[in-house]
Backbone as a printed PyTorch tensor [residue, N CA C, xyz], in Angstrom:
tensor([[[  0.8160,  -1.1920,   0.0000],
         [  0.0000,   0.0000,   0.0000],
         [  0.8670,   1.2650,   0.0000]],

        [[  1.9450,   1.2360,   0.7910],
         [  2.8180,   2.4030,   0.8460],
         [  3.4160,   2.7050,  -0.5190]],

        [[  3.8310,   1.6610,  -1.2310],
         [  4.4240,   1.8510,  -2.5540],
         [  3.4020,   2.3450,  -3.5660]],

        [[  2.1260,   2.1660,  -3.2600],
         [  1.0500,   2.6340,  -4.1450],
         [  0.5610,   4.0200,  -3.7570]],

        [[  1.2350,   4.6420,  -2.7800],
         [  0.8750,   5.9950,  -2.3920],
         [ -0.2870,   6.0860,  -1.4160]],

        [[ -0.6020,   5.0040,  -0.7430],
         [ -1.7300,   4.9850,   0.1900],
         [ -1.2500,   5.1260,   1.6310]],

        [[ -1.9330,   5.9530,   2.4060],
         [ -1.6750,   6.0870,   3.8270],
         [ -1.9530,   4.7530,   4.5070]],

        [[ -1.1200,   4.4010,   5.4830],
         [ -1.2990,   3.1340,   6.1890],
         [ -1.3360,   3.3870,   7.6950]],

        [[ -2.4170,   2.9400,   8.3120],
         [ -2.5090,   2.8820,   9.7640],
         [ -2.4940,   1.4010,  10.0930]],

        [[ -1.4150,   0.9690,  10.6950],
         [ -1.1530,  -0.4550,  10.9010],
         [ -1.5160,  -0.8750,  12.3170]],

        [[ -2.4910,  -1.7720,  12.4330],
         [ -2.8530,  -2.3160,  13.7440],
         [ -1.6610,  -3.0700,  14.3080]],

        [[ -1.4330,  -2.9320,  15.5680],
         [ -0.3540,  -3.6030,  16.2970],
         [  0.0690,  -4.9010,  15.6550]],

        [[  1.1510,  -5.3590,  15.7790],
         [  2.4030,  -4.6360,  15.7710],
         [  2.7920,  -4.3400,  14.3290]],

        [[  3.4420,  -3.2160,  14.1460],
         [  3.7800,  -2.7940,  12.7900],
         [  4.7320,  -3.7700,  12.1130]],

        [[  5.6210,  -4.3430,  12.8710],
         [  6.5680,  -5.3060,  12.3140],
         [  6.9210,  -6.3460,  13.3520]],

        [[  7.4490,  -7.4530,  12.8960],
         [  7.8190,  -8.5170,  13.8240],
         [  9.1390,  -8.2460,  14.5240]],

        [[  9.8880,  -7.2830,  13.9770],
         [ 11.1550,  -6.9200,  14.6010],
         [ 11.5430,  -5.5230,  14.1310]],

        [[ 12.6200,  -5.0110,  14.6620],
         [ 13.0710,  -3.6620,  14.3360],
         [ 13.3850,  -3.5210,  12.8530]],

        [[ 13.9760,  -4.5460,  12.2510],
         [ 14.3150,  -4.5040,  10.8250],
         [ 13.0590,  -4.3110,   9.9720]],

        [[ 12.0050,  -5.0700,  10.2660],
         [ 10.7490,  -4.9190,   9.5150],
         [ 10.1960,  -3.5020,   9.6460]],

        [[ 10.2120,  -2.9720,  10.8600],
         [  9.6890,  -1.6220,  11.0890],
         [ 10.4980,  -0.5760,  10.3270]],

        [[ 11.8060,  -0.7090,  10.3610],
         [ 12.6540,   0.2540,   9.6390],
         [ 12.4070,   0.2000,   8.1370]],

        [[ 12.2100,  -1.0060,   7.6030],
         [ 11.9140,  -1.1420,   6.1700],
         [ 10.6210,  -0.4170,   5.8150]],

        [[  9.5960,  -0.5820,   6.6320],
         [  8.3260,   0.1020,   6.3850],
         [  8.4860,   1.6160,   6.4890]],

        [[  9.2080,   2.0680,   7.5050],
         [  9.4390,   3.5070,   7.6630],
         [ 10.2170,   4.0800,   6.4860]],

        [[ 11.2030,   3.3490,   6.0000],
         [ 11.9760,   3.8020,   4.8370],
         [ 11.0860,   3.9410,   3.6070]],

        [[ 10.2220,   2.9670,   3.3790],
         [  9.3020,   3.0290,   2.2270],
         [  8.3700,   4.2210,   2.3750]],

        [[  7.8520,   4.4420,   3.5690],
         [  6.9490,   5.5730,   3.8020],
         [  7.6630,   6.9000,   3.5520]],

        [[  8.8900,   7.0280,   4.0420],
         [  9.6470,   8.2690,   3.8320],
         [  9.9510,   8.4960,   2.3510]],

        [[ 10.3890,   7.4320,   1.6750],
         [ 10.7110,   7.5450,   0.2490],
         [  9.5060,   7.9990,  -0.5630]],

        [[  8.3320,   7.5240,  -0.1880],
         [  7.1160,   7.8450,  -0.9300],
         [  6.3280,   9.0010,  -0.3210]],

        [[  6.8760,   9.5910,   0.7510],
         [  6.2240,  10.7030,   1.4490],
         [  4.7770,  10.3610,   1.8070]],

        [[  4.6290,   9.1790,   2.4220],
         [  3.3150,   8.6620,   2.7950],
         [  3.2590,   8.4920,   4.3090]],

        [[  2.1020,   8.8010,   4.8820],
         [  1.8880,   8.6630,   6.3200],
         [  1.7820,   7.1890,   6.6970]],

        [[  2.5500,   6.7950,   7.7200],
         [  2.5160,   5.4370,   8.2610],
         [  2.4490,   5.5440,   9.7740]],

        [[  1.5180,   4.8060,  10.3650],
         [  1.3580,   4.8760,  11.8110],
         [  0.9760,   3.5120,  12.3680]],

        [[  1.5870,   3.1510,  13.4780],
         [  1.1460,   1.9680,  14.2070],
         [  0.0360,   2.4190,  15.1550]],

        [[ -0.9890,   1.6020,  15.2890],
         [ -2.1240,   1.9830,  16.1250],
         [ -2.7020,   0.7660,  16.8280]],

        [[ -3.4180,   1.0280,  17.8810],
         [ -4.2120,  -0.0010,  18.5450],
         [ -5.6530,   0.4780,  18.4530]],

        [[ -6.4330,  -0.1970,  17.6460],
         [ -7.7680,   0.2850,  17.3000],
         [ -8.6830,   0.4400,  18.5020]],

        [[ -8.4740,  -0.3330,  19.5540],
         [ -9.3520,  -0.2160,  20.7120],
         [ -9.2290,   1.1480,  21.3840]],

        [[ -8.1100,   1.8280,  21.2050],
         [ -7.9460,   3.1670,  21.7720],
         [ -8.9090,   4.1750,  21.1510]],

        [[ -9.4660,   3.8310,  20.0130],
         [-10.4030,   4.7300,  19.3360],
         [-11.8430,   4.5130,  19.7920]],

        [[-12.0710,   3.5380,  20.6570],
         [-13.4240,   3.2820,  21.1520],
         [-13.8800,   4.4430,  22.0310]],

        [[-15.1510,   4.8330,  21.9540],
         [-15.6730,   5.9070,  22.8150],
         [-15.5070,   5.6050,  24.3050]],

        [[-15.4410,   4.3410,  24.6660],
         [-15.2830,   3.9660,  26.0780],
         [-14.0290,   4.5720,  26.6950]],

        [[-13.0030,   4.7670,  25.8960],
         [-11.7690,   5.3280,  26.4390],
         [-11.9490,   6.7870,  26.8370]],

        [[-12.7280,   7.5290,  26.0800],
         [-13.0060,   8.9210,  26.4350],
         [-13.8170,   8.9730,  27.7310]],

        [[-14.7840,   8.0790,  27.8520],
         [-15.5970,   8.0090,  29.0710],
         [-14.7270,   7.6210,  30.2600]],

        [[-13.8700,   6.6300,  30.0690],
         [-12.9880,   6.1870,  31.1440],
         [-12.0530,   7.3030,  31.5850]],

        [[-11.4980,   8.0540,  30.6430],
         [-10.5940,   9.1510,  31.0020],
         [-11.3200,  10.1670,  31.8780]],

        [[-12.5770,  10.4940,  31.5370],
         [-13.3540,  11.4430,  32.3480],
         [-13.5890,  10.8920,  33.7480]],

        [[-13.8980,   9.6010,  33.8460],
         [-14.1200,   8.9860,  35.1570],
         [-12.8450,   9.0030,  35.9940]],

        [[-11.7180,   8.6890,  35.3770],
         [-10.4540,   8.6960,  36.1110],
         [-10.0970,  10.1040,  36.5710]],

        [[-10.3100,  11.0770,  35.6920],
         [ -9.9920,  12.4630,  36.0290],
         [-10.9150,  13.0270,  37.1080]],

        [[-12.1070,  12.4510,  37.2620],
         [-13.0600,  12.9380,  38.2710],
         [-12.6110,  12.5980,  39.6890]],

        [[-11.7010,  11.6450,  39.8230],
         [-11.2060,  11.2570,  41.1340],
         [-12.1140,  10.2980,  41.8800]],

        [[-13.0640,   9.7130,  41.1900],
         [-14.0350,   8.8130,  41.8240],
         [-13.3790,   7.6560,  42.5820]],

        [[-12.3210,   7.0790,  42.0310],
         [-11.6290,   5.9790,  42.7200],
         [-10.4200,   6.4780,  43.5120]],

        [[-10.2130,   7.7730,  43.5340],
         [ -9.0730,   8.3470,  44.2370],
         [ -7.8110,   8.2520,  43.4030]],

        [[ -6.6990,   8.2980,  44.0790],
         [ -5.4240,   8.1440,  43.3850],
         [ -5.2740,   6.6850,  42.9800]],

        [[ -4.9380,   6.4530,  41.7500],
         [ -4.8230,   5.0900,  41.2480],
         [ -3.5200,   4.4850,  41.7560]],

        [[ -3.6380,   3.3000,  42.3500],
         [ -2.4480,   2.6360,  42.8790],
         [ -2.0940,   1.3730,  42.1110]],

        [[ -3.1010,   0.7510,  41.4620],
         [ -2.8030,  -0.4780,  40.7350],
         [ -3.8020,  -0.7100,  39.6110]],

        [[ -3.2890,  -1.3170,  38.5520],
         [ -4.1220,  -1.7800,  37.4400],
         [ -3.8370,  -3.2580,  37.2520]],

        [[ -4.9060,  -4.0160,  37.0990],
         [ -4.7890,  -5.4410,  36.7890],
         [ -5.5440,  -5.6550,  35.4870]],

        [[ -4.8920,  -6.2220,  34.4800],
         [ -5.5520,  -6.4110,  33.1840],
         [ -5.1350,  -7.7370,  32.5630]],

        [[ -6.1010,  -8.3870,  31.9090],
         [ -5.8410,  -9.6740,  31.2710],
         [ -6.2730,  -9.6520,  29.8090]],

        [[ -5.6610, -10.5130,  29.0340],
         [ -6.0710, -10.7380,  27.6410],
         [ -5.7060, -12.1760,  27.3040]],

        [[ -6.6990, -12.9660,  27.0090],
         [ -6.4170, -14.3550,  26.6730],
         [ -7.5220, -14.9580,  25.8400]],

        [[ -7.1310, -15.7660,  24.8940],
         [ -8.1100, -16.4780,  24.0760],
         [ -7.4860, -17.7810,  23.5880]],

        [[ -8.3250, -18.7700,  23.4360],
         [ -7.8590, -20.0940,  22.9990],
         [ -7.5930, -20.0720,  21.5030]],

        [[ -6.4120, -19.6330,  21.1330],
         [ -6.0720, -19.5920,  19.7110],
         [ -4.7200, -20.2420,  19.4170]],

        [[ -4.2040, -21.0180,  20.3510],
         [ -2.8900, -21.6400,  20.1670],
         [ -2.8760, -22.6320,  19.0130]],

        [[ -4.0430, -23.1340,  18.6120],
         [ -4.1020, -24.0940,  17.5090],
         [ -4.2770, -23.4190,  16.1490]],

        [[ -4.5000, -22.1150,  16.1400],
         [ -4.5590, -21.3740,  14.8820],
         [ -3.1690, -21.4330,  14.2530]],

        [[ -3.0970, -21.7620,  12.9850],
         [ -1.8070, -22.0030,  12.3220],
         [ -0.8220, -20.8550,  12.5190]],

        [[ -1.2770, -19.6160,  12.3900],
         [ -0.4010, -18.4640,  12.5540],
         [  0.1850, -18.4110,  13.9630]],

        [[ -0.5750, -18.8590,  14.9420],
         [ -0.1240, -18.7850,  16.3290],
         [  0.9460, -19.8250,  16.6660]],

        [[  1.1920, -20.7550,  15.7580],
         [  2.2150, -21.7790,  15.9810],
         [  3.5740, -21.3570,  15.4390]],

        [[  3.6290, -20.2030,  14.7620],
         [  4.8540, -19.7860,  14.0900],
         [  5.3580, -18.4530,  14.6190]],

        [[  6.5590, -18.4660,  15.1350],
         [  7.1870, -17.2310,  15.6020],
         [  7.4060, -16.2690,  14.4320]],

        [[  7.7180, -16.8230,  13.2550],
         [  7.9630, -15.9990,  12.0690],
         [  6.7190, -15.2450,  11.6080]],

        [[  5.5400, -15.7130,  12.0030],
         [  4.2870, -15.0530,  11.6260],
         [  3.7190, -14.2150,  12.7680]],

        [[  4.4980, -14.0320,  13.8210],
         [  4.0510, -13.2200,  14.9470],
         [  3.0800, -13.9460,  15.8550]],

        [[  3.0840, -15.2710,  15.7800],
         [  2.1470, -16.0570,  16.5650],
         [  2.5790, -16.2390,  18.0010]],

        [[  2.6270, -15.1840,  18.7380],
         [  3.0580, -15.2620,  20.1240],
         [  2.1220, -14.4460,  20.9980]],

        [[  2.0520, -14.8300,  22.2370],
         [  1.2750, -14.0640,  23.2040],
         [  1.7700, -12.6190,  23.2480]],

        [[  3.0780, -12.4500,  23.2520],
         [  3.6460, -11.1030,  23.3350],
         [  3.2630, -10.2660,  22.1200]],

        [[  3.3950, -10.8220,  20.9210],
         [  3.0910, -10.0610,  19.7050],
         [  1.6010,  -9.8600,  19.4960]],

        [[  0.8060, -10.8480,  19.8760],
         [ -0.6080, -10.8330,  19.5300],
         [ -1.5100, -10.2340,  20.6010]],

        [[ -1.2000, -10.4520,  21.8690],
         [ -2.1300, -10.0650,  22.9300],
         [ -1.5890,  -9.0610,  23.9370]],

        [[ -0.2940,  -9.0990,  24.2190],
         [  0.2470,  -8.2790,  25.3000],
         [  0.0000,  -6.7900,  25.1300]],

        [[ -0.1070,  -6.3570,  23.9000],
         [ -0.2750,  -4.9250,  23.6800],
         [ -1.5570,  -4.3940,  24.3170]],

        [[ -2.5910,  -5.2270,  24.4260],
         [ -3.8670,  -4.7300,  24.9450],
         [ -3.8160,  -4.4020,  26.4370]],

        [[ -3.4010,  -5.3140,  27.3130],
         [ -3.2990,  -4.9050,  28.7170],
         [ -2.2020,  -3.8630,  28.9380]],

        [[ -1.1260,  -3.9460,  28.1680],
         [ -0.0470,  -2.9740,  28.3160],
         [ -0.5040,  -1.5720,  27.9380]],

        [[ -1.2030,  -1.4440,  26.8120],
         [ -1.6670,  -0.1140,  26.4230],
         [ -2.7270,   0.3930,  27.3890]],

        [[ -3.5240,  -0.5240,  27.9660],
         [ -4.5360,  -0.1070,  28.9350],
         [ -3.8690,   0.4850,  30.1720]],

        [[ -2.8550,  -0.2050,  30.6910],
         [ -2.1270,   0.3160,  31.8490],
         [ -1.4640,   1.6470,  31.5130]],

        [[ -0.9000,   1.7430,  30.3310],
         [ -0.2810,   2.9930,  29.8900],
         [ -1.3080,   4.1230,  29.8530]],

        [[ -2.5050,   3.8200,  29.3660],
         [ -3.5820,   4.8140,  29.3180],
         [ -3.9570,   5.2690,  30.7280]],

        [[ -4.1710,   4.3250,  31.6190],
         [ -4.5880,   4.6540,  32.9820],
         [ -3.5150,   5.4600,  33.7030]],

        [[ -2.2540,   5.1000,  33.5310],
         [ -1.1570,   5.7770,  34.2140],
         [ -0.5610,   6.9210,  33.3900]],

        [[ -1.3070,   7.4140,  32.4130],
         [ -0.8910,   8.5730,  31.6050],
         [  0.4840,   8.4030,  30.9770]],

        [[  0.7800,   7.2100,  30.4950],
         [  2.0180,   6.9080,  29.7570],
         [  3.2840,   7.2220,  30.5520]],

        [[  3.2060,   7.0820,  31.8770],
         [  4.4130,   7.2600,  32.6940],
         [  5.4420,   6.1910,  32.3420]],

        [[  6.6940,   6.5380,  32.4750],
         [  7.7640,   5.5640,  32.2350],
         [  7.8910,   4.6520,  33.4470]],

        [[  8.0170,   3.3560,  33.2090],
         [  8.1600,   2.4320,  34.3360],
         [  9.5120,   2.5520,  35.0220]],

        [[  9.5090,   2.2390,  36.3070],
         [ 10.7560,   2.1640,  37.0690],
         [ 11.3600,   0.7740,  36.8910]],

        [[ 10.5420,  -0.2570,  37.0870],
         [ 10.9950,  -1.6400,  36.9610],
         [  9.9330,  -2.4770,  36.2670]],

        [[ 10.3880,  -3.5140,  35.5850],
         [  9.4830,  -4.4580,  34.9290],
         [ 10.0170,  -5.8640,  35.1600]],

        [[  9.1200,  -6.7700,  35.5070],
         [  9.4840,  -8.1830,  35.6490],
         [  8.4380,  -8.9980,  34.9020]],

        [[  8.8900,  -9.9210,  34.0720],
         [  7.9530, -10.7310,  33.2910],
         [  8.4290, -12.1740,  33.2200]],

        [[  7.4640, -13.0650,  33.1880],
         [  7.7150, -14.4890,  33.0110],
         [  6.7040, -15.0200,  32.0140]],

        [[  7.0460, -16.1210,  31.3740],
         [  6.1020, -16.7130,  30.4430],
         [  6.4590, -18.1470,  30.1490]],

        [[  5.6570, -18.7650,  29.3210],
         [  5.9000, -20.1350,  28.9010],
         [  6.1870, -20.1380,  27.4090]],

        [[  7.3120, -20.7250,  27.0250],
         [  7.7050, -20.8260,  25.6190],
         [  7.6550, -22.2950,  25.2280]],

        [[  6.9560, -22.5980,  24.1320],
         [  6.8180, -24.0020,  23.7180],
         [  8.0570, -24.4870,  22.9600]],

        [[  7.9960, -25.7200,  22.4880],
         [  9.1370, -26.3460,  21.8100],
         [  9.5150, -25.6570,  20.5000]],

        [[  8.6060, -24.8590,  19.9240],
         [  8.8970, -24.1250,  18.6890],
         [  9.4340, -22.7220,  18.9530]],

        [[  9.6150, -22.3760,  20.2260],
         [ 10.1070, -21.0460,  20.5680],
         [  9.0250, -19.9880,  20.5890]],

        [[  7.7610, -20.4120,  20.5890],
         [  6.6300, -19.4800,  20.5980],
         [  6.1490, -19.3120,  22.0330]],

        [[  6.0660, -18.0530,  22.4940],
         [  5.5680, -17.8530,  23.8500],
         [  4.0430, -17.9390,  23.8460]],

        [[  3.5220, -18.7470,  24.7510],
         [  2.0830, -18.9830,  24.8340],
         [  1.4220, -18.1850,  25.9490]],

        [[  2.2110, -17.7440,  26.9030],
         [  1.6410, -16.9780,  28.0090],
         [  2.6750, -16.0060,  28.5520]],

        [[  2.1640, -15.0010,  29.2830],
         [  3.0380, -13.9970,  29.8640],
         [  2.3600, -13.4360,  31.1010]],

        [[  3.1510, -13.2420,  32.1320],
         [  2.7180, -12.5200,  33.3160],
         [  3.7380, -11.4300,  33.5750]],

        [[  3.2760, -10.2410,  33.8910],
         [  4.1880,  -9.1020,  33.9950],
         [  3.7600,  -8.1900,  35.1410]],

        [[  4.7320,  -7.6830,  35.8710],
         [  4.4870,  -6.6630,  36.8860],
         [  5.3400,  -5.4570,  36.5230]],

        [[  4.7000,  -4.3130,  36.4560],
         [  5.3960,  -3.0630,  36.1420],
         [  5.2280,  -2.1410,  37.3410]],

        [[  6.3200,  -1.5740,  37.8120],
         [  6.2410,  -0.6070,  38.9060],
         [  6.7020,   0.7520,  38.4020]],

        [[  6.1520,   1.7860,  39.0230],
         [  6.4540,   3.1590,  38.6460],
         [  7.0890,   3.8760,  39.8390]],

        [[  7.7860,   4.9710,  39.5620],
         [  8.4610,   5.7560,  40.6060],
         [  7.5000,   6.1580,  41.7180]],

        [[  6.2420,   6.3410,  41.3800],
         [  5.2300,   6.8000,  42.3300],
         [  4.6870,   5.6810,  43.2100]],

        [[  5.1670,   4.4380,  43.0130],
         [  4.6910,   3.3050,  43.7860],
         [  3.5120,   2.5870,  43.1600]],

        [[  3.0150,   3.0830,  42.0630],
         [  1.9070,   2.4340,  41.3670],
         [  2.4050,   1.1700,  40.6750]],

        [[  1.4920,   0.2060,  40.5060],
         [  1.8600,  -1.0310,  39.8250],
         [  0.8090,  -1.4230,  38.8020]],

        [[  1.2720,  -2.1390,  37.8000],
         [  0.3850,  -2.7540,  36.8100],
         [  0.7180,  -4.2390,  36.8010]],

        [[ -0.3110,  -5.0640,  36.9070],
         [ -0.1460,  -6.5120,  36.8510],
         [ -0.9000,  -6.9840,  35.6190]],

        [[ -0.1700,  -7.5430,  34.6670],
         [ -0.7300,  -7.8720,  33.3590],
         [ -0.5310,  -9.3490,  33.0680]],

        [[ -1.5020,  -9.9540,  32.3970],
         [ -1.4170, -11.3750,  32.1040],
         [ -2.0680, -11.6740,  30.7630]],

        [[ -1.3940, -12.5210,  29.9670],
         [ -1.9600, -12.9460,  28.6830],
         [ -1.7310, -14.4380,  28.4880]],

        [[ -2.5660, -15.0380,  27.6530],
         [ -2.4300, -16.4640,  27.3620],
         [ -3.0930, -16.7700,  26.0270]],

        [[ -2.4730, -17.6600,  25.2530],
         [ -3.0580, -18.0430,  23.9620],
         [ -3.7380, -19.4050,  24.0100]],

        [[ -3.7480, -20.0460,  25.1760],
         [ -4.3930, -21.3620,  25.2750],
         [ -5.5930, -21.3630,  26.2120]],

        [[ -6.0220, -20.2110,  26.6600],
         [ -7.1360, -20.1400,  27.5940],
         [ -7.9190, -18.8540,  27.3800]],

        [[ -9.2330, -18.9530,  27.4890],
         [-10.0770, -17.7660,  27.3890],
         [-10.0760, -17.0530,  28.7340]],

        [[ -9.4290, -15.9130,  28.7840],
         [ -9.3820, -15.1020,  29.9980],
         [-10.6250, -14.2230,  30.0450]],

        [[-10.8820, -13.6030,  31.2060],
         [-12.0360, -12.6960,  31.2700],
         [-11.8530, -11.4470,  30.4040]],

        [[-10.6080, -11.1530,  30.0320],
         [-10.3230,  -9.9710,  29.2090],
         [-10.9500,  -8.7270,  29.8160]],

        [[-10.6180,  -8.5360,  31.0680],
         [-11.1320,  -7.3880,  31.7830],
         [ -9.9730,  -6.6440,  32.4310]],

        [[-10.3190,  -5.5840,  33.0960],
         [ -9.3130,  -4.8010,  33.8030],
         [ -9.9360,  -4.2780,  35.0900]],

        [[ -9.1120,  -4.1530,  36.1060],
         [ -9.5490,  -3.5800,  37.3730],
         [ -8.6000,  -2.4380,  37.6980]],

        [[ -9.1860,  -1.3020,  38.0000],
         [ -8.4140,  -0.1330,  38.4120],
         [ -8.6540,   0.0310,  39.9070]],

        [[ -7.5820,   0.0220,  40.6870],
         [ -7.6900,   0.1080,  42.1380],
         [ -7.1340,   1.4550,  42.5820]],

        [[ -7.9550,   2.1850,  43.3200],
         [ -7.5630,   3.5010,  43.7920],
         [ -7.6520,   3.6090,  45.3000]],

        [[ -7.2820,   4.7640,  45.8230],
         [ -7.3040,   4.9900,  47.2660],
         [ -8.7200,   5.1330,  47.8100]],

        [[ -9.7140,   5.3870,  46.9460],
         [-11.1060,   5.5280,  47.3870],
         [-11.9850,   4.3650,  46.9430]],

        [[-11.4280,   3.4180,  46.2380],
         [-12.2280,   2.2970,  45.7590],
         [-11.6240,   1.7080,  44.5050]],

        [[-12.4060,   0.8520,  43.8720],
         [-11.9190,   0.2240,  42.6480],
         [-13.0140,   0.2200,  41.6010]],

        [[-12.5990,  -0.0230,  40.3900],
         [-13.5390,  -0.0460,  39.2750],
         [-13.1740,  -1.2000,  38.3560]],

        [[-14.1370,  -2.0900,  38.1370],
         [-13.9380,  -3.1720,  37.1760],
         [-14.3230,  -2.6620,  35.8070]],

        [[-13.4490,  -2.8440,  34.8790],
         [-13.6660,  -2.3360,  33.5330],
         [-14.0150,  -3.5020,  32.6270]],

        [[-15.2230,  -3.5160,  32.1630],
         [-15.6570,  -4.5500,  31.2340],
         [-15.7990,  -3.9680,  29.8380]],

        [[-15.1270,  -2.8460,  29.6330],
         [-15.1520,  -2.2360,  28.3050],
         [-14.4040,  -3.1450,  27.3510]],

        [[-14.7120,  -3.0710,  26.0950],
         [-13.9770,  -3.8980,  25.1260],
         [-12.5940,  -3.3160,  24.8600]],

        [[-11.7130,  -3.4330,  25.8600],
         [-10.3810,  -2.8700,  25.6800],
         [ -9.4820,  -3.8190,  24.9110]],

        [[ -9.9670,  -5.0410,  24.6410],
         [ -9.1990,  -5.9730,  23.8360],
         [-10.0180,  -6.4040,  22.6390]],

        [[ -9.3470,  -6.9430,  21.6640],
         [-10.0090,  -7.4560,  20.4670],
         [-11.0460,  -8.5030,  20.8300]],

        [[-10.7440,  -9.3310,  21.8040],
         [-11.6190, -10.4430,  22.1520],
         [-12.9700, -10.0000,  22.6830]],

        [[-13.0610,  -8.7940,  23.2260],
         [-14.3220,  -8.2980,  23.7640],
         [-15.0670,  -7.4350,  22.7570]],

        [[-14.3950,  -7.0130,  21.7270],
         [-14.9800,  -6.0410,  20.8000],
         [-16.0510,  -6.6750,  19.9430]]])
């Protein structure tokens, strides 16, 4: 599309590695065409509503976010191949990660710890991650390609908590 002069908004992830991304960026620059990586769920009206609720202080100061994304798709052919981006990290992790980033206003993390399960083909099937911020806030994120997770999020604040059943992931949309 870029070589044909068409603007491209690429749903996560733009490339499977840095080399792929640079190649796409080079083509876009050469053709003076707009190229952007995006997560389509961020365009849902629910995010505008959620931002207003968070800004209202209803749950107080946010101290933790817990978010999951999981669906039974490990048997889908693409999900069996690392070369095709068939990994929990490439396919699902972006949704809880972008949600936490949204809630915490894109603050830079202080520390990150993650664990997962990698199968015999080198494809990661699951991931659990804890992210801490300088302010003491934490995000606990979990994804899996062999189990249907609730695909929800919980925002915990000093005045209460809020369960988010918005379609923040593809699986709920």
